[in-house]
């Protein structure tokens, strides 16, 4: 049977993020599991914001200030989108709720604020919506001016950085997925086996840095004769043969189960086309 190599849809979950928790709570309170729809000018229902939830005061860990894509290419940060009416309400009401209930969990706080929002006065929602529209207009004007200052090279560099982030995320998700599916672990090489044995036989001294110890151990390995290295090579070859059999059985099982994306392309009849990537020469044109 010829197996297709169409990539399966990503199953990476967002359960660890607070945004996902907000969506779950809101969906449950509204009696629906449907995805939140984009906000319209007259829609006051809770909906996700592109801004970090920390802006509404719900950060569960210290906020780390990381550079934006624009800052990474030497540009000032782009204007930030304004908070939507729902998150403005959460930002304003959360301190009062926590002050009255210091031991309230984050999930329960979100649930209560979501309920309070659904029951909030229409005039309050209209006021928050008016503030949002005003700030949104200012943001659009600032963003238009900001985008006009970008050169084509800067736009291309920002686009490439975005693509790199997406690809890095896909690799992390794939590594996690492979681990969850129980892929056999590749054995250590002869050199790494030697390093591991030296950590026991000749450990790092109290006044010695790991870097110095590693350099000294690497130099020792390079001075070994072929016969001295053969001891480690034999162990490595033996376990590598066991690994090859195990990975072959595992990949056959993955194909039968439809997990084509975790199988090495060389073992597929119809491997996927590699993703096109801009070279430095292309960027310089």
Coordinates of N, CA and C in Angstrom, one line a residue, residues 32-234:
X32 N -22.3 26.9 25.5 CA -22.0 26.6 24.1 C -20.5 26.3 24.1
X33 N -20.1 25.4 23.2 CA -18.7 25.0 23.0 C -18.2 25.6 21.7
X34 N -18.9 26.4 21.1 CA -18.5 27.0 19.8 C -17.3 28.0 20.1
X35 N -16.5 28.1 19.1 CA -15.4 29.0 19.2 C -15.8 30.4 19.2
X36 N -15.1 31.3 20.0 CA -15.5 32.7 20.1 C -15.3 33.3 18.7
X37 N -16.3 34.1 18.3 CA -16.3 34.8 17.0 C -15.7 36.1 17.1
X38 N -15.1 36.6 16.0 CA -14.5 38.0 16.1 C -15.5 39.0 16.5
X39 N -15.0 40.0 17.2 CA -16.0 41.0 17.7 C -16.4 42.0 16.7
X40 N -17.7 42.3 16.7 CA -18.2 43.4 15.9 C -18.4 44.6 16.7
X41 N -18.7 45.7 16.1 CA -18.9 47.0 16.8 C -20.0 46.9 17.8
X42 N -21.0 46.0 17.6 CA -22.2 45.9 18.4 C -22.2 44.7 19.3
X43 N -21.1 43.9 19.3 CA -21.0 42.7 20.0 C -20.3 42.9 21.3
X44 N -21.0 42.6 22.4 CA -20.4 42.8 23.7 C -20.0 41.5 24.4
X45 N -20.1 40.4 23.7 CA -19.8 39.1 24.3 C -18.3 39.0 24.5
X46 N -17.9 38.1 25.5 CA -16.4 37.9 25.7 C -15.8 37.3 24.5
X47 N -14.6 37.9 24.1 CA -13.9 37.3 23.0 C -12.4 37.5 23.2
X48 N -11.6 36.6 22.6 CA -10.2 36.7 22.9 C -9.5 37.9 22.3
X49 N -8.5 38.3 22.9 CA -7.7 39.5 22.5 C -6.3 39.1 22.0
X50 N -5.8 39.8 21.1 CA -4.4 39.5 20.7 C -3.4 40.0 21.7
X51 N -3.8 40.8 22.6 CA -2.9 41.3 23.6 C -2.7 40.2 24.6
X52 N -1.6 40.2 25.3 CA -1.4 39.2 26.4 C -2.5 39.4 27.5
X53 N -2.9 38.3 28.0 CA -3.9 38.3 29.1 C -3.4 39.1 30.3
X54 N -2.1 39.2 30.4 CA -1.5 39.9 31.5 C -2.0 41.3 31.6
X55 N -2.3 41.9 30.4 CA -2.8 43.3 30.3 C -4.1 43.4 31.2
X56 N -4.8 42.3 31.3 CA -6.0 42.4 32.1 C -5.8 42.0 33.6
X57 N -4.5 41.8 33.9 CA -4.1 41.5 35.3 C -4.2 40.0 35.6
X58 N -4.1 39.1 34.7 CA -4.3 37.7 34.9 C -3.0 36.9 34.7
X59 N -1.9 37.5 34.8 CA -0.6 36.8 34.6 C -0.4 35.9 35.8
X60 N -0.1 34.6 35.5 CA 0.2 33.7 36.6 C 1.6 33.6 36.9
X61 N 2.5 34.2 36.2 CA 3.9 34.2 36.4 C 4.5 35.6 36.1
X62 N 5.7 35.9 36.6 CA 6.3 37.2 36.3 C 6.4 37.4 34.8
X63 N 6.0 38.6 34.3 CA 6.0 38.9 32.9 C 7.4 39.2 32.4
X64 N 7.9 38.4 31.5 CA 9.3 38.6 30.9 C 9.2 39.5 29.7
X65 N 9.9 40.6 29.7 CA 9.9 41.5 28.6 C 10.8 41.0 27.5
X66 N 10.2 40.4 26.5 CA 11.0 39.9 25.3 C 10.9 40.9 24.2
X67 N 11.9 40.9 23.3 CA 11.9 41.8 22.2 C 10.9 41.4 21.1
X68 N 10.2 42.4 20.6 CA 9.3 42.1 19.5 C 10.1 41.8 18.2
X69 N 9.4 41.3 17.2 CA 10.0 41.0 15.9 C 10.7 42.3 15.4
X70 N 9.9 43.4 15.5 CA 10.5 44.7 15.0 C 11.8 45.1 15.7
X71 N 11.8 44.9 17.0 CA 13.0 45.2 17.8 C 14.1 44.3 17.5
X72 N 13.8 43.1 17.1 CA 14.9 42.2 16.7 C 15.6 42.6 15.4
X73 N 15.0 43.3 14.6 CA 15.6 43.8 13.4 C 16.0 45.3 13.5
X74 N 16.1 45.8 14.8 CA 16.6 47.1 15.0 C 15.6 48.2 14.9
X75 N 14.3 47.9 14.9 CA 13.2 48.9 14.8 C 12.5 49.1 16.1
X76 N 11.9 50.3 16.3 CA 11.1 50.5 17.5 C 9.9 49.6 17.5
X77 N 9.4 49.2 18.7 CA 8.2 48.3 18.7 C 7.0 49.0 18.0
X78 N 6.2 48.1 17.4 CA 5.0 48.6 16.7 C 4.0 49.0 17.7
X79 N 3.0 49.9 17.3 CA 1.9 50.3 18.2 C 1.1 49.0 18.6
X80 N 0.7 49.0 19.9 CA -0.1 47.9 20.4 C -1.6 48.1 20.2
X81 N -2.2 47.0 19.9 CA -3.7 47.0 19.8 C -4.3 47.4 21.2
X82 N -5.4 48.1 21.1 CA -6.1 48.4 22.4 C -6.8 47.2 23.0
X83 N -7.1 47.2 24.3 CA -7.8 46.2 24.9 C -9.3 46.2 24.4
X84 N -9.9 45.1 24.2 CA -11.3 45.0 23.8 C -12.2 45.4 25.1
X85 N -13.4 45.7 24.9 CA -14.3 46.0 26.0 C -14.3 44.9 27.1
X86 N -14.3 43.7 26.7 CA -14.4 42.6 27.7 C -13.1 42.6 28.6
X87 N -11.9 42.8 28.0 CA -10.7 42.7 28.7 C -10.5 44.0 29.5
X88 N -11.1 45.1 29.0 CA -11.1 46.4 29.8 C -11.9 46.2 31.1
X89 N -13.0 45.5 30.9 CA -13.8 45.2 32.1 C -13.1 44.3 33.1
X90 N -12.4 43.3 32.6 CA -11.7 42.4 33.4 C -10.5 43.1 34.1
X91 N -9.8 44.0 33.4 CA -8.7 44.8 34.0 C -9.2 45.7 35.1
X92 N -10.4 46.3 34.9 CA -10.9 47.2 35.9 C -11.5 46.5 37.1
X93 N -12.1 45.4 36.9 CA -12.9 44.7 38.0 C -12.0 43.7 38.7
X94 N -11.0 43.1 38.1 CA -10.2 42.1 38.8 C -9.6 42.6 40.2
X95 N -9.0 43.7 40.3 CA -8.4 44.2 41.5 C -9.5 44.2 42.7
X96 N -10.7 44.6 42.3 CA -11.8 44.7 43.3 C -12.2 43.3 43.8
X97 N -12.3 42.4 42.8 CA -12.7 41.0 43.1 C -11.6 40.3 44.0
X98 N -10.3 40.5 43.6 CA -9.3 39.8 44.4 C -9.1 40.4 45.8
X99 N -9.3 41.8 45.9 CA -9.3 42.4 47.2 C -10.3 41.9 48.1
X100 N -11.5 41.6 47.6 CA -12.6 41.0 48.4 C -12.4 39.5 48.6
X101 N -11.7 38.8 47.7 CA -11.5 37.4 47.8 C -10.1 37.0 47.6
X102 N -9.1 37.3 48.5 CA -7.7 37.1 48.2 C -7.3 35.7 47.8
X103 N -8.1 34.7 48.3 CA -7.7 33.3 48.0 C -8.4 32.7 46.8
X104 N -9.1 33.6 46.0 CA -9.8 33.2 44.9 C -8.8 32.7 43.8
X105 N -9.1 31.5 43.2 CA -8.2 31.0 42.2 C -8.4 31.8 40.9
X106 N -7.4 31.7 40.0 CA -7.5 32.4 38.7 C -8.7 32.0 37.9
X107 N -8.9 30.7 37.8 CA -10.0 30.1 37.1 C -11.3 30.6 37.6
X108 N -11.5 30.6 38.9 CA -12.7 31.0 39.5 C -12.9 32.5 39.3
X109 N -11.8 33.3 39.4 CA -11.9 34.7 39.1 C -12.4 35.0 37.7
X110 N -11.8 34.3 36.7 CA -12.3 34.4 35.3 C -13.7 34.1 35.2
X111 N -14.1 33.0 35.9 CA -15.5 32.6 35.8 C -16.5 33.6 36.3
X112 N -16.1 34.2 37.5 CA -17.0 35.2 38.1 C -17.0 36.5 37.3
X113 N -15.9 36.9 36.8 CA -15.8 38.1 35.9 C -16.6 37.9 34.6
X114 N -16.5 36.7 34.1 CA -17.2 36.4 32.9 C -18.7 36.5 33.1
X115 N -19.2 36.0 34.3 CA -20.6 36.1 34.6 C -21.0 37.5 34.9
X116 N -20.1 38.3 35.5 CA -20.4 39.7 35.8 C -20.5 40.5 34.5
X117 N -19.7 40.1 33.5 CA -19.7 40.8 32.3 C -21.0 40.6 31.5
X118 N -21.5 39.3 31.6 CA -22.7 39.0 30.9 C -23.9 39.7 31.5
X119 N -23.8 40.0 32.8 CA -24.9 40.7 33.6 C -24.6 42.2 33.7
X120 N -23.5 42.7 33.1 CA -23.2 44.1 33.3 C -24.2 45.0 32.6
X121 N -24.3 46.2 33.1 CA -25.2 47.2 32.6 C -24.9 47.5 31.2
X122 N -25.9 47.7 30.4 CA -25.7 48.0 29.0 C -25.0 49.3 28.8
X123 N -25.2 50.3 29.6 CA -24.5 51.6 29.5 C -23.0 51.4 29.7
X124 N -22.7 50.6 30.7 CA -21.3 50.3 31.0 C -20.6 49.7 29.7
X125 N -21.3 48.7 29.1 CA -20.7 48.1 27.9 C -20.6 49.1 26.8
X126 N -21.6 50.0 26.7 CA -21.5 51.0 25.6 C -20.4 51.9 25.8
X127 N -20.1 52.3 27.1 CA -19.0 53.2 27.4 C -17.7 52.5 27.1
X128 N -17.5 51.3 27.5 CA -16.3 50.6 27.2 C -16.1 50.4 25.7
X129 N -17.2 50.2 25.0 CA -17.1 50.0 23.5 C -16.7 51.3 22.9
X130 N -17.2 52.4 23.4 CA -16.9 53.7 22.8 C -15.4 54.0 23.1
X131 N -14.9 53.7 24.3 CA -13.5 53.9 24.6 C -12.6 53.0 23.6
X132 N -13.1 51.8 23.4 CA -12.4 50.9 22.6 C -12.3 51.4 21.1
X133 N -13.4 51.9 20.6 CA -13.5 52.4 19.2 C -12.5 53.6 19.1
X134 N -12.5 54.5 20.1 CA -11.7 55.7 20.1 C -10.2 55.2 20.0
X135 N -9.8 54.3 20.9 CA -8.4 53.9 21.0 C -8.1 53.1 19.7
X136 N -9.0 52.4 19.2 CA -8.8 51.6 18.0 C -8.5 52.5 16.8
X137 N -9.2 53.6 16.7 CA -8.9 54.6 15.7 C -7.5 55.2 15.8
X138 N -7.2 55.5 17.0 CA -5.8 56.0 17.3 C -4.8 55.0 16.9
X139 N -5.0 53.7 17.3 CA -4.1 52.7 16.9 C -3.9 52.5 15.4
X140 N -5.0 52.5 14.7 CA -5.0 52.3 13.2 C -4.2 53.4 12.6
X141 N -4.3 54.7 13.1 CA -3.6 55.8 12.5 C -2.1 55.6 12.8
X142 N -1.8 55.2 14.1 CA -0.4 55.0 14.4 C 0.2 53.9 13.7
X143 N -0.5 52.8 13.5 CA 0.0 51.6 12.8 C 0.2 51.9 11.3
X144 N -0.6 52.7 10.7 CA -0.5 53.1 9.3 C 0.8 53.9 9.1
X145 N 1.1 54.9 10.0 CA 2.3 55.7 10.0 C 3.5 54.8 10.2
X146 N 3.4 53.9 11.2 CA 4.5 53.0 11.5 C 4.9 52.1 10.3
X147 N 3.8 51.5 9.7 CA 4.1 50.6 8.5 C 4.7 51.4 7.3
X148 N 4.3 52.6 7.2 CA 4.9 53.4 6.1 C 6.4 53.7 6.2
X149 N 6.9 53.5 7.4 CA 8.4 53.8 7.6 C 9.2 52.5 7.3
X150 N 8.6 51.4 7.2 CA 9.3 50.1 7.0 C 9.7 50.0 5.5
X151 N 11.0 49.6 5.3 CA 11.5 49.3 4.0 C 11.1 47.9 3.6
X152 N 11.2 47.6 2.3 CA 10.9 46.2 1.8 C 11.8 45.2 2.5
X153 N 13.1 45.6 2.7 CA 14.0 44.6 3.3 C 13.6 44.3 4.7
X154 N 13.2 45.4 5.5 CA 12.7 45.2 6.8 C 11.4 44.3 6.9
X155 N 10.5 44.6 6.0 CA 9.3 43.7 5.9 C 9.6 42.3 5.7
X156 N 10.6 42.0 4.7 CA 11.0 40.7 4.4 C 11.6 40.0 5.6
X157 N 12.4 40.8 6.3 CA 13.1 40.2 7.5 C 12.1 39.8 8.6
X158 N 11.2 40.7 8.8 CA 10.1 40.5 9.8 C 9.3 39.2 9.4
X159 N 9.0 39.1 8.1 CA 8.2 38.0 7.7 C 9.0 36.7 7.9
X160 N 10.3 36.7 7.6 CA 11.1 35.5 7.8 C 11.2 35.2 9.3
X161 N 11.3 36.1 10.1 CA 11.3 35.9 11.6 C 10.1 35.2 12.0
X162 N 8.9 35.7 11.5 CA 7.6 35.0 11.8 C 7.6 33.6 11.4
X163 N 8.2 33.3 10.2 CA 8.2 32.0 9.7 C 9.1 31.1 10.5
X164 N 10.2 31.7 11.0 CA 11.1 30.9 11.8 C 10.4 30.5 13.1
X165 N 9.7 31.4 13.7 CA 8.9 31.2 14.9 C 7.9 30.0 14.7
X166 N 7.2 30.1 13.6 CA 6.2 29.1 13.3 C 6.9 27.7 13.2
X167 N 8.0 27.7 12.4 CA 8.7 26.4 12.2 C 9.3 25.9 13.5
X168 N 9.8 26.7 14.4 CA 10.3 26.3 15.7 C 9.2 25.7 16.5
X169 N 8.1 26.3 16.5 CA 6.9 25.8 17.3 C 6.5 24.4 16.7
X170 N 6.5 24.3 15.4 CA 6.1 23.0 14.8 C 7.1 21.9 15.2
X171 N 8.4 22.3 15.3 CA 9.4 21.3 15.7 C 9.3 20.9 17.1
X172 N 9.0 21.9 18.0 CA 8.7 21.5 19.4 C 7.5 20.6 19.6
X173 N 6.5 20.9 18.8 CA 5.3 20.1 18.9 C 5.5 18.7 18.4
X174 N 6.3 18.6 17.3 CA 6.6 17.3 16.8 C 7.5 16.5 17.7
X175 N 8.5 17.1 18.4 CA 9.3 16.4 19.4 C 8.5 15.9 20.5
X176 N 7.5 16.7 21.0 CA 6.6 16.3 22.0 C 5.8 15.2 21.6
X177 N 5.3 15.2 20.4 CA 4.4 14.2 19.9 C 5.1 12.9 19.7
X178 N 6.3 13.0 19.2 CA 7.2 11.7 19.0 C 7.4 11.1 20.4
X179 N 7.7 11.9 21.4 CA 8.0 11.4 22.7 C 6.7 10.7 23.3
X180 N 5.6 11.3 23.1 CA 4.3 10.8 23.6 C 4.0 9.5 22.9
X181 N 4.4 9.3 21.7 CA 4.1 8.1 20.9 C 5.1 7.0 21.2
X182 N 6.1 7.3 22.0 CA 7.0 6.3 22.5 C 8.1 5.9 21.5
X183 N 8.6 6.8 20.7 CA 9.6 6.5 19.7 C 10.9 6.0 20.5
X184 N 11.5 4.9 20.0 CA 12.7 4.4 20.6 C 13.8 5.5 20.6
X185 N 14.6 5.6 21.6 CA 15.6 6.6 21.7 C 16.9 6.1 21.1
X186 N 17.5 7.0 20.3 CA 18.7 6.6 19.6 C 19.9 6.5 20.6
X187 N 20.7 5.4 20.4 CA 21.8 5.2 21.4 C 22.9 6.3 21.2
X188 N 23.6 6.4 22.3 CA 24.7 7.4 22.3 C 25.9 6.9 21.4
X189 N 26.6 7.8 20.8 CA 27.7 7.5 20.0 C 28.9 7.0 20.9
X190 N 29.9 6.5 20.2 CA 31.1 6.0 20.9 C 31.7 7.1 21.8
X191 N 31.8 8.3 21.2 CA 32.4 9.4 21.9 C 31.6 9.8 23.1
X192 N 30.3 9.8 23.0 CA 29.5 10.2 24.1 C 29.5 9.1 25.2
X193 N 29.7 7.9 24.8 CA 29.9 6.8 25.8 C 31.2 7.0 26.6
X194 N 32.2 7.4 25.9 CA 33.5 7.7 26.5 C 33.4 8.9 27.5
X195 N 32.7 9.9 27.1 CA 32.5 11.1 27.9 C 31.7 10.7 29.2
X196 N 30.7 9.8 29.1 CA 29.9 9.4 30.2 C 30.8 8.5 31.2
X197 N 31.7 7.7 30.6 CA 32.5 6.9 31.5 C 33.6 7.7 32.2
X198 N 34.1 8.8 31.5 CA 35.1 9.7 32.1 C 34.5 10.5 33.2
X199 N 33.2 10.8 33.2 CA 32.5 11.5 34.3 C 32.6 10.7 35.6
X200 N 32.6 9.4 35.4 CA 32.7 8.5 36.6 C 34.1 8.2 36.9
X201 N 34.9 7.9 35.9 CA 36.3 7.6 36.2 C 37.2 8.8 36.5
X202 N 37.0 9.8 35.8 CA 37.8 11.1 36.0 C 36.9 12.2 36.1
X203 N 36.2 12.4 37.2 CA 35.2 13.5 37.3 C 35.9 14.9 37.3
X204 N 35.0 15.9 37.1 CA 35.4 17.3 37.1 C 35.9 17.7 38.5
X205 N 37.1 18.3 38.5 CA 37.7 18.8 39.8 C 37.0 19.9 40.4
X206 N 37.2 20.2 41.7 CA 36.5 21.3 42.4 C 36.8 22.6 41.9
X207 N 38.1 22.8 41.4 CA 38.5 24.1 40.8 C 38.5 24.1 39.3
X208 N 37.9 23.1 38.7 CA 37.9 23.0 37.3 C 36.5 23.3 36.7
X209 N 36.4 24.1 35.7 CA 35.1 24.3 35.0 C 34.7 23.1 34.1
X210 N 33.5 23.0 33.8 CA 33.0 21.9 33.0 C 33.6 22.1 31.6
X211 N 33.8 23.3 31.1 CA 34.3 23.5 29.8 C 35.8 23.0 29.8
X212 N 36.6 23.3 30.8 CA 37.9 22.9 30.8 C 38.0 21.3 30.9
X213 N 37.1 20.8 31.7 CA 37.1 19.3 31.8 C 36.7 18.7 30.5
X214 N 35.7 19.2 29.8 CA 35.3 18.7 28.6 C 36.4 18.8 27.5
X215 N 37.1 19.9 27.5 CA 38.2 20.0 26.5 C 39.3 19.0 26.8
X216 N 39.6 18.9 28.0 CA 40.7 17.9 28.4 C 40.2 16.5 28.0
X217 N 39.0 16.1 28.3 CA 38.5 14.8 28.0 C 38.4 14.6 26.5
X218 N 38.0 15.6 25.7 CA 38.0 15.5 24.3 C 39.4 15.3 23.7
X219 N 40.4 16.0 24.3 CA 41.7 15.8 23.8 C 42.2 14.4 24.1
X220 N 41.8 13.9 25.2 CA 42.2 12.5 25.6 C 41.6 11.5 24.6
X221 N 40.4 11.7 24.2 CA 39.8 10.8 23.2 C 40.5 10.9 21.8
X222 N 40.9 12.1 21.4 CA 41.6 12.3 20.2 C 42.9 11.6 20.2
X223 N 43.5 11.4 21.3 CA 44.8 10.7 21.4 C 44.7 9.2 21.5
X224 N 43.5 8.7 21.6 CA 43.2 7.3 21.7 C 43.6 6.6 20.3
X225 N 44.1 5.4 20.4 CA 44.3 4.6 19.2 C 43.0 4.0 18.7
X226 N 43.0 3.5 17.5 CA 41.8 2.8 17.0 C 41.3 1.7 17.9
X227 N 42.3 0.9 18.4 CA 42.0 -0.2 19.3 C 41.4 0.2 20.6
X228 N 41.8 1.3 21.1 CA 41.3 1.9 22.4 C 39.9 2.4 22.2
X229 N 39.6 3.0 21.0 CA 38.3 3.4 20.7 C 37.3 2.3 20.4
X230 N 37.9 1.2 19.9 CA 37.0 0.1 19.4 C 36.1 -0.5 20.5
X231 N 36.6 -0.4 21.8 CA 35.7 -0.9 22.9 C 34.4 -0.1 22.9
X232 N 34.5 1.2 22.8 CA 33.3 2.0 22.8 C 32.5 1.9 21.5
X233 N 33.2 1.7 20.4 CA 32.6 1.5 19.1 C 31.7 0.3 19.0
X234 N 32.3 -0.8 19.6 CA 31.5 -2.1 19.6 C 30.2 -1.9 20.4

